[in-house]
Amino acid sequence: MYNNLINQALTHKISKVPVWFLRQAGRHLPEYFNIRRKEENFIDFCLNEDLITQTSKLPLKYYNLNAVIVFSDILMIPWAMKRNVRFCKNVGPTLDPMIPGETVIVQDVSIINKLDPLKNSITRLRKELPISTCLIGFAGAPWTLACYMIEGKSSKDFINTRKALWSSPKWFMKLIETLIVYVSQKLEMQANAGANVLMIFDSWSHMIPNNFFKDCAITPIAKIIEILRSKKIYTPVIGLPFRAGPCIIDYSYESLVDCVALDWSMELKWATKNINKEIAIQGNLDPASLVPDKSNNLEENTLNILDLMKDRKFIFNVGHGLTPECKIANVKKVINIVRSYER
Ligand code: CP3
C-alpha cells in the first residue's frame, strides 16, 4: 500500500479526495521571483539542483497539498537534443525550428545524463519531503515536443507542424519515434530517482489533425508506458491530452495511462459516462476561476466537480496550469473545500 493519497487514489476509490495543482510552483507565488532572480537564464535555473529543490517545495509553504511536482520544464528534452532552447522575457520559449525532411534528427545519442541535476533534485526531494507527500516527475508528450521543435516557438495553430505532418510524414514519425525513446528515458530516470507518479503533458493535442490522433497522441504514450513496464518500472502515469475533446475516449482505453487529466473544457457528465472506468481521473477546475478577487461560484464549481466524480478514482486539480494572476486566497479556499468534502 502506498503512503500517500495520490498513489492510493490512482489505484482505488478512496474516501478522501487528494489535491494538487498544475504549475503550482510557478509565478503566482511571490517567493518564486526571489528564487528565480538567483539565475537569470531559465535553462540554467532548471539545471540548478538547489534552486529546483527549493522551488518544488515552495507551494508547501502556502498550501496543504498532497503532491509536489518537481520544478523543471518539458523543453529540457529539446534543449538536451541541442535545439538551442531559449526563454526570453515576454516572448516565451524560442528554439531553432526544424525543417521538415531536412533537419537531421539526432537519434541514438544519450542525452539523459545532461539532466543529472533533475535526477539529483528528485533524489533529494524524496528524502526531504514527508512520506505522505507524493513526488511527481514529468515530461512533455512527443507530439507537443515536436510542435515546439518544428515551429520554434509557441503558436496559435502550429501550422508549420501540421504542414510537416502532411508533407513529410515519414520524417515526422521518425521525430516522434525518437522522442518516444527520450521521453521514456527521462521518465525512467525520474522514477528511479524517487518519483512516485509520472505525468505526460500533451498541451497541444488539440492541434492534431483528427485522422492522426491515434498515431501522434495515443500510440506514442502507449509505447512509452510499454517501455517503462518492460524495464519493471510500474510507477503510475497520468496523461493530459489537453482539449482532445471526444478523442479522450480512445485515449483512455488505448494509451495505457493509469489516469487521464481532464482540461477545463471537458463536460464532466459526458466524461464520467464515456471515459474508461478502470482508470482514474484528475481535474478539472478552470484556473481562470482562481483569478478574480471575488470569484463567483468558486465553491459551487468545486463542489460540482467533487459530486460528479464521487464514484470514480479521483484527484482534484485544475484543468490547466495556474496562471501568474491566480490568487493564493482562492487556491486556499478550494483546498479547504476539497479537504472537508465527504464522499
Ligand atoms: O509548478 C510548476 O510550475 C512546475 C514546473 C513546470 C514548468 N513548466 C515551469 C515553467 C511544468 C510542469 C512545466 C510544463 C510545461 N512547460 C508545459 C506543459 C504544461 C502546460 O502548461 O501546458 C509547457 C507547454 C511548457 C513550455 C513552456 N515553458 C512555456 C510555453 C513557457 C513560457 C510560459 C510563459 O508564459 O512565459 C515555459 C516557461 C516556464 N516553465 C515558466 C515556468 C515557471 C516561466 C518561466 C519564468 O519566467 O520564470
Coordinates of C-alpha atoms and ligand atoms in Angstrom, one line a residue:
M1 CA 0.0 0.0 0.0
Y2 CA 1.3 3.5 -0.9
N3 CA 2.0 6.0 1.9
N4 CA 0.4 8.9 0.0
L5 CA -3.2 9.7 -1.0
I6 CA -2.4 10.4 -4.7
N7 CA -1.0 7.0 -5.3
Q8 CA -3.9 5.5 -3.4
A9 CA -6.4 7.4 -5.4
L10 CA -4.8 6.2 -8.6
T11 CA -5.5 2.6 -7.8
H12 CA -8.6 2.7 -5.6
K13 CA -11.7 4.7 -4.9
I14 CA -10.8 6.2 -1.5
S15 CA -13.0 8.2 0.8
K16 CA -10.7 11.3 0.8
V17 CA -10.0 13.3 -2.3
P18 CA -6.3 14.3 -2.8
V19 CA -5.4 17.6 -4.3
W20 CA -2.5 19.3 -6.1
F21 CA -2.3 22.0 -8.8
L22 CA -0.7 22.0 -12.3
R23 CA 2.0 24.7 -12.3
Q24 CA 1.6 25.1 -8.5
A25 CA 5.3 26.2 -8.1
G26 CA 5.3 28.9 -10.7
R27 CA 4.7 32.5 -10.9
H28 CA 1.6 33.1 -8.8
L29 CA 3.7 32.8 -5.6
P30 CA 5.7 35.9 -4.7
E31 CA 8.6 34.0 -3.3
Y32 CA 9.1 32.3 -6.7
F33 CA 10.5 35.6 -8.0
N34 CA 13.1 35.9 -5.2
I35 CA 14.4 32.4 -6.0
R36 CA 14.1 33.0 -9.8
R37 CA 16.3 36.1 -9.6
K38 CA 19.2 34.0 -8.5
E39 CA 19.5 32.6 -12.0
E40 CA 18.5 34.9 -14.9
N41 CA 18.7 32.2 -17.5
F42 CA 15.7 29.8 -17.2
I43 CA 17.6 26.8 -18.6
D44 CA 20.3 27.3 -16.0
F45 CA 17.6 27.7 -13.4
C46 CA 16.2 24.2 -14.4
L47 CA 19.8 22.8 -14.2
N48 CA 20.4 24.2 -10.7
E49 CA 19.8 21.4 -8.2
D50 CA 19.4 23.7 -5.2
L51 CA 17.1 26.1 -6.9
I52 CA 14.9 23.3 -8.4
T53 CA 14.6 21.6 -5.0
Q54 CA 13.8 24.9 -3.3
T55 CA 11.2 25.9 -5.9
S56 CA 9.5 22.5 -6.0
K57 CA 8.9 22.7 -2.2
L58 CA 7.7 26.3 -2.3
P59 CA 4.0 25.6 -2.7
L60 CA 4.0 23.5 0.5
K61 CA 4.8 26.8 2.4
Y62 CA 1.4 28.1 1.3
Y63 CA -0.8 25.1 0.8
N64 CA -1.8 21.8 2.3
L65 CA -1.1 19.7 -0.8
N66 CA -0.9 16.0 -1.4
A67 CA 1.8 16.3 -4.1
V68 CA 4.9 18.2 -5.2
I69 CA 5.7 18.3 -8.9
V70 CA 9.5 18.6 -9.5
F71 CA 10.3 22.0 -10.9
S72 CA 11.6 21.7 -14.5
D73 CA 10.3 22.2 -18.0
I74 CA 9.1 20.0 -20.8
L75 CA 11.5 21.7 -23.1
M76 CA 14.6 20.3 -21.3
I77 CA 14.5 17.4 -23.8
P78 CA 14.7 19.6 -26.9
W79 CA 17.4 21.5 -25.0
A80 CA 19.4 18.3 -24.4
M81 CA 18.9 17.5 -28.1
K82 CA 20.7 20.7 -28.9
R83 CA 17.7 22.6 -30.3
N84 CA 19.0 25.9 -28.9
V85 CA 16.1 26.4 -26.5
R86 CA 16.0 30.0 -25.0
F87 CA 13.4 31.6 -22.8
C88 CA 13.2 35.4 -23.5
K89 CA 11.2 37.7 -21.3
N90 CA 7.7 38.3 -22.7
V91 CA 8.4 36.2 -25.7
G92 CA 8.1 32.6 -24.4
P93 CA 10.3 29.7 -25.5
T94 CA 12.3 30.0 -28.7
L95 CA 14.1 27.1 -30.4
D96 CA 15.9 26.7 -33.7
P97 CA 13.0 25.5 -35.9
M98 CA 13.5 22.0 -37.5
I99 CA 13.0 21.9 -41.3
P100 CA 10.7 19.0 -42.3
G101 CA 12.5 16.4 -44.3
E102 CA 15.8 18.2 -44.0
T103 CA 16.9 18.8 -40.4
V104 CA 18.8 15.7 -39.2
I105 CA 17.0 14.1 -36.3
V106 CA 19.6 13.2 -33.6
Q107 CA 19.0 9.6 -32.6
D108 CA 20.9 7.1 -30.5
V109 CA 22.7 9.8 -28.7
S110 CA 22.4 9.5 -24.9
I111 CA 21.1 12.8 -23.6
I112 CA 19.7 11.9 -20.2
N113 CA 23.0 12.5 -18.3
K114 CA 22.6 16.1 -19.3
L115 CA 19.6 16.1 -16.9
D116 CA 21.5 14.9 -13.9
P117 CA 20.6 18.0 -11.8
L118 CA 16.9 16.9 -12.3
K119 CA 17.7 13.4 -11.1
N120 CA 19.7 14.7 -8.1
S121 CA 16.9 17.0 -7.1
I122 CA 14.3 14.2 -7.2
T123 CA 16.5 12.1 -5.0
R124 CA 16.9 15.0 -2.6
L125 CA 13.2 15.9 -2.7
R126 CA 12.2 12.3 -1.9
K127 CA 14.5 12.3 1.1
E128 CA 13.4 15.8 2.3
L129 CA 9.6 15.6 1.7
P130 CA 7.2 13.9 4.2
I131 CA 6.5 10.4 3.1
S132 CA 2.8 11.4 2.8
T133 CA 3.6 13.9 0.0
C134 CA 3.6 12.3 -3.4
L135 CA 6.5 13.4 -5.7
I136 CA 5.6 13.8 -9.3
G137 CA 8.0 13.7 -12.2
F138 CA 7.0 14.7 -15.7
A139 CA 7.8 15.0 -19.4
G140 CA 6.1 16.6 -22.5
A141 CA 4.4 14.2 -24.9
P142 CA 6.2 13.5 -28.2
W143 CA 3.6 15.5 -30.2
T144 CA 3.8 18.6 -28.0
L145 CA 7.6 18.5 -28.0
A146 CA 7.6 18.1 -31.8
C147 CA 5.3 21.1 -32.0
Y148 CA 7.8 23.3 -30.3
M149 CA 10.8 21.8 -32.2
I150 CA 9.3 22.3 -35.6
E151 CA 7.5 25.7 -35.0
G152 CA 10.5 27.0 -33.0
K153 CA 8.1 28.8 -30.7
S154 CA 4.6 28.8 -29.3
S155 CA 1.8 29.3 -31.9
K156 CA -1.9 29.7 -32.1
D157 CA -2.3 27.0 -34.7
F158 CA 1.0 25.2 -35.1
I159 CA 0.5 25.4 -38.9
N160 CA 4.2 24.5 -39.7
T161 CA 3.9 21.4 -37.5
R162 CA 0.7 20.3 -39.2
K163 CA 2.1 21.0 -42.7
A164 CA 5.2 18.9 -41.8
L165 CA 2.9 16.0 -40.8
W166 CA 1.2 16.2 -44.2
S167 CA 4.3 16.9 -46.3
S168 CA 6.9 14.7 -44.6
P169 CA 5.0 12.0 -42.7
K170 CA 8.0 9.6 -42.6
W171 CA 10.3 12.3 -41.3
F172 CA 7.7 13.4 -38.8
M173 CA 7.1 9.9 -37.4
K174 CA 10.9 9.4 -37.1
L175 CA 10.9 12.5 -34.9
I176 CA 8.0 11.1 -32.9
E177 CA 9.8 7.7 -32.5
T178 CA 13.0 9.5 -31.4
L179 CA 11.0 11.5 -28.8
I180 CA 9.4 8.3 -27.6
V181 CA 12.8 7.0 -26.7
Y182 CA 14.0 10.2 -25.0
V183 CA 10.7 10.8 -23.1
S184 CA 10.7 7.2 -21.8
Q185 CA 14.4 7.6 -20.7
K186 CA 13.6 10.8 -18.9
L187 CA 10.6 9.3 -17.1
E188 CA 12.6 6.1 -16.3
M189 CA 15.3 8.3 -14.8
Q190 CA 12.8 10.2 -12.7
A191 CA 11.1 7.0 -11.4
N192 CA 14.4 5.5 -10.5
A193 CA 15.4 8.7 -8.7
G194 CA 12.3 8.5 -6.5
A195 CA 9.3 10.0 -8.3
N196 CA 6.1 8.3 -7.1
V197 CA 3.9 9.3 -10.1
L198 CA 4.8 10.4 -13.7
M199 CA 2.9 12.9 -15.7
I200 CA 2.9 13.3 -19.5
F201 CA 1.7 16.7 -20.8
D202 CA 0.3 16.8 -24.3
S203 CA -0.5 20.5 -24.2
W204 CA -1.1 20.9 -27.9
S205 CA -3.0 17.6 -28.6
H206 CA -5.9 19.8 -29.9
M207 CA -3.7 20.7 -32.8
I208 CA -3.5 17.1 -34.1
P209 CA -5.5 16.5 -37.3
N210 CA -8.2 14.1 -36.3
N211 CA -7.0 11.2 -38.5
F212 CA -3.5 11.4 -37.0
F213 CA -4.7 11.5 -33.4
K214 CA -4.0 7.8 -32.7
D215 CA -0.6 7.8 -34.4
C216 CA 0.5 11.1 -32.7
A217 CA -1.1 11.1 -29.3
I218 CA -2.2 7.6 -28.3
T219 CA 0.3 5.1 -29.7
P220 CA 3.4 7.2 -28.6
I221 CA 2.1 7.3 -25.0
A222 CA 1.3 3.5 -25.1
K223 CA 4.8 2.8 -26.4
I224 CA 6.4 5.0 -23.7
I225 CA 4.5 3.1 -21.0
E226 CA 5.3 -0.3 -22.5
I227 CA 9.0 0.7 -22.5
L228 CA 8.7 1.7 -18.8
R229 CA 6.9 -1.5 -17.8
S230 CA 9.4 -3.6 -19.8
K231 CA 12.0 -2.1 -17.5
K232 CA 10.0 -3.1 -14.5
I233 CA 9.0 0.5 -13.7
Y234 CA 5.4 0.3 -12.5
T235 CA 5.1 3.9 -11.4
P236 CA 1.6 5.2 -12.3
V237 CA 1.3 7.5 -15.3
I238 CA -1.1 10.5 -15.6
G239 CA -1.7 11.7 -19.1
L240 CA -3.0 15.1 -20.1
P241 CA -4.3 15.2 -23.6
F242 CA -5.2 18.9 -23.5
R243 CA -8.5 19.8 -25.2
A244 CA -8.6 16.5 -27.0
G245 CA -12.4 16.5 -26.9
P246 CA -14.1 13.2 -27.7
C247 CA -10.7 11.7 -28.7
I248 CA -10.1 11.4 -25.0
I249 CA -12.3 8.2 -25.0
D250 CA -9.9 6.2 -27.2
Y251 CA -7.0 7.8 -25.3
S252 CA -8.4 6.5 -22.0
Y253 CA -8.7 2.9 -23.4
E254 CA -5.6 2.6 -25.5
S255 CA -2.8 4.9 -24.2
L256 CA -2.2 2.6 -21.1
V257 CA -2.2 5.6 -18.8
D258 CA -3.4 5.0 -15.2
C259 CA -5.1 8.3 -15.0
V260 CA -6.4 10.8 -17.5
A261 CA -6.2 14.5 -16.6
L262 CA -9.2 16.5 -17.9
D263 CA -8.9 20.0 -19.1
W264 CA -11.3 22.8 -18.1
S265 CA -13.4 22.5 -21.3
M266 CA -14.4 18.8 -20.6
E267 CA -18.0 18.2 -19.8
L268 CA -17.9 16.1 -16.8
K269 CA -21.2 14.2 -17.0
W270 CA -20.2 13.1 -20.5
A271 CA -16.6 12.3 -19.3
T272 CA -17.8 10.1 -16.5
K273 CA -20.1 8.2 -18.9
N274 CA -17.5 7.7 -21.6
I275 CA -14.0 7.5 -20.2
N276 CA -12.6 4.1 -19.4
K277 CA -13.9 3.3 -15.9
E278 CA -10.8 1.3 -15.0
I279 CA -8.6 4.3 -14.9
A280 CA -8.5 7.3 -12.5
I281 CA -9.5 10.9 -13.4
Q282 CA -7.7 14.1 -12.5
G283 CA -9.1 17.6 -12.9
N284 CA -10.6 20.0 -13.9
L285 CA -11.3 23.4 -12.3
D286 CA -10.8 26.3 -14.6
P287 CA -7.6 28.1 -13.3
A288 CA -9.2 31.4 -14.5
S289 CA -11.8 30.9 -11.8
L290 CA -9.0 31.4 -9.3
V291 CA -8.1 34.9 -10.6
P292 CA -11.0 37.3 -9.6
D293 CA -10.8 38.7 -6.1
K294 CA -14.4 37.9 -5.7
S295 CA -14.6 34.7 -7.7
N296 CA -18.2 33.9 -8.5
N297 CA -19.4 30.3 -7.9
L298 CA -15.9 29.1 -6.8
E299 CA -17.4 27.0 -4.0
E300 CA -20.3 25.8 -6.2
N301 CA -18.0 24.8 -9.1
T302 CA -15.6 23.0 -6.8
L303 CA -18.4 21.0 -5.1
N304 CA -19.9 20.3 -8.5
I305 CA -16.7 18.6 -9.7
L306 CA -16.4 16.6 -6.5
D307 CA -20.0 15.5 -6.7
L308 CA -19.7 14.4 -10.3
M309 CA -16.6 12.4 -9.5
K310 CA -18.0 10.8 -6.4
D311 CA -17.9 7.2 -7.8
R312 CA -14.5 7.5 -9.5
K313 CA -10.9 7.1 -8.6
F314 CA -10.3 10.8 -8.5
I315 CA -7.6 13.5 -7.9
F316 CA -8.7 17.1 -7.6
N317 CA -6.7 19.6 -9.8
V318 CA -7.1 22.4 -12.2
G319 CA -7.8 21.8 -15.9
H320 CA -4.5 23.5 -16.9
G321 CA -1.7 25.3 -15.1
L322 CA -2.2 28.0 -12.6
T323 CA -1.5 31.4 -14.2
P324 CA 0.5 34.2 -12.6
E325 CA -2.7 36.1 -11.8
C326 CA -4.2 33.3 -9.6
K327 CA -4.9 34.4 -6.1
I328 CA -3.4 32.5 -3.2
A329 CA -6.6 33.1 -1.1
N330 CA -8.7 31.4 -3.8
V331 CA -6.4 28.4 -4.1
K332 CA -6.6 28.0 -0.3
K333 CA -10.4 28.2 -0.4
V334 CA -10.6 25.4 -2.9
I335 CA -8.2 23.2 -1.0
N336 CA -10.4 23.7 2.2
I337 CA -13.5 22.7 0.3
V338 CA -11.8 19.6 -1.1
R339 CA -10.4 18.7 2.4
S340 CA -13.8 18.9 4.1
Y341 CA -15.7 17.0 1.4
E342 CA -17.2 13.7 2.4
R343 CA -17.7 11.0 -0.2
Ligands
CP3_1 O1 4.7 24.1 -10.8 C1 5.3 24.3 -11.8 O2 5.4 25.4 -12.3 C2 6.0 23.1 -12.3 C3 7.0 23.3 -13.3 C4 6.6 23.4 -14.8 C5 7.1 24.5 -15.6 N1 6.7 24.1 -16.9 C6 7.8 25.7 -15.2 C7 7.8 26.9 -16.0 C8 5.9 22.5 -15.6 C9 5.2 21.2 -15.1 C10 6.0 23.0 -16.9 C11 5.5 22.2 -18.1 C12 5.4 22.9 -19.4 N2 6.3 23.8 -19.9 C13 4.3 22.7 -20.3 C14 3.2 21.7 -20.1 C15 2.1 22.2 -19.2 C16 1.3 23.3 -19.8 O3 1.3 24.4 -19.2 O4 0.7 23.1 -20.9 C17 4.6 23.5 -21.4 C18 3.7 23.6 -22.7 C19 5.8 24.2 -21.2 C20 6.5 25.1 -22.1 C21 6.8 26.4 -21.6 N3 7.7 26.6 -20.5 C22 6.2 27.6 -21.9 C23 5.2 27.8 -23.0 C24 6.8 28.6 -21.1 C25 6.6 30.1 -21.1 C26 5.4 30.4 -20.3 C27 5.3 32.0 -20.2 O5 4.1 32.4 -20.1 O6 6.3 32.6 -20.1 C28 7.7 28.0 -20.2 C29 8.5 28.6 -19.2 C30 8.2 28.2 -17.8 N4 8.1 26.9 -17.3 C31 8.0 29.1 -16.7 C32 7.7 28.2 -15.5 C33 7.5 28.6 -14.1 C34 8.1 30.6 -16.7 C35 9.5 30.9 -16.6 C36 9.7 32.2 -15.8 O7 9.6 33.2 -16.4 O8 10.1 32.1 -14.7

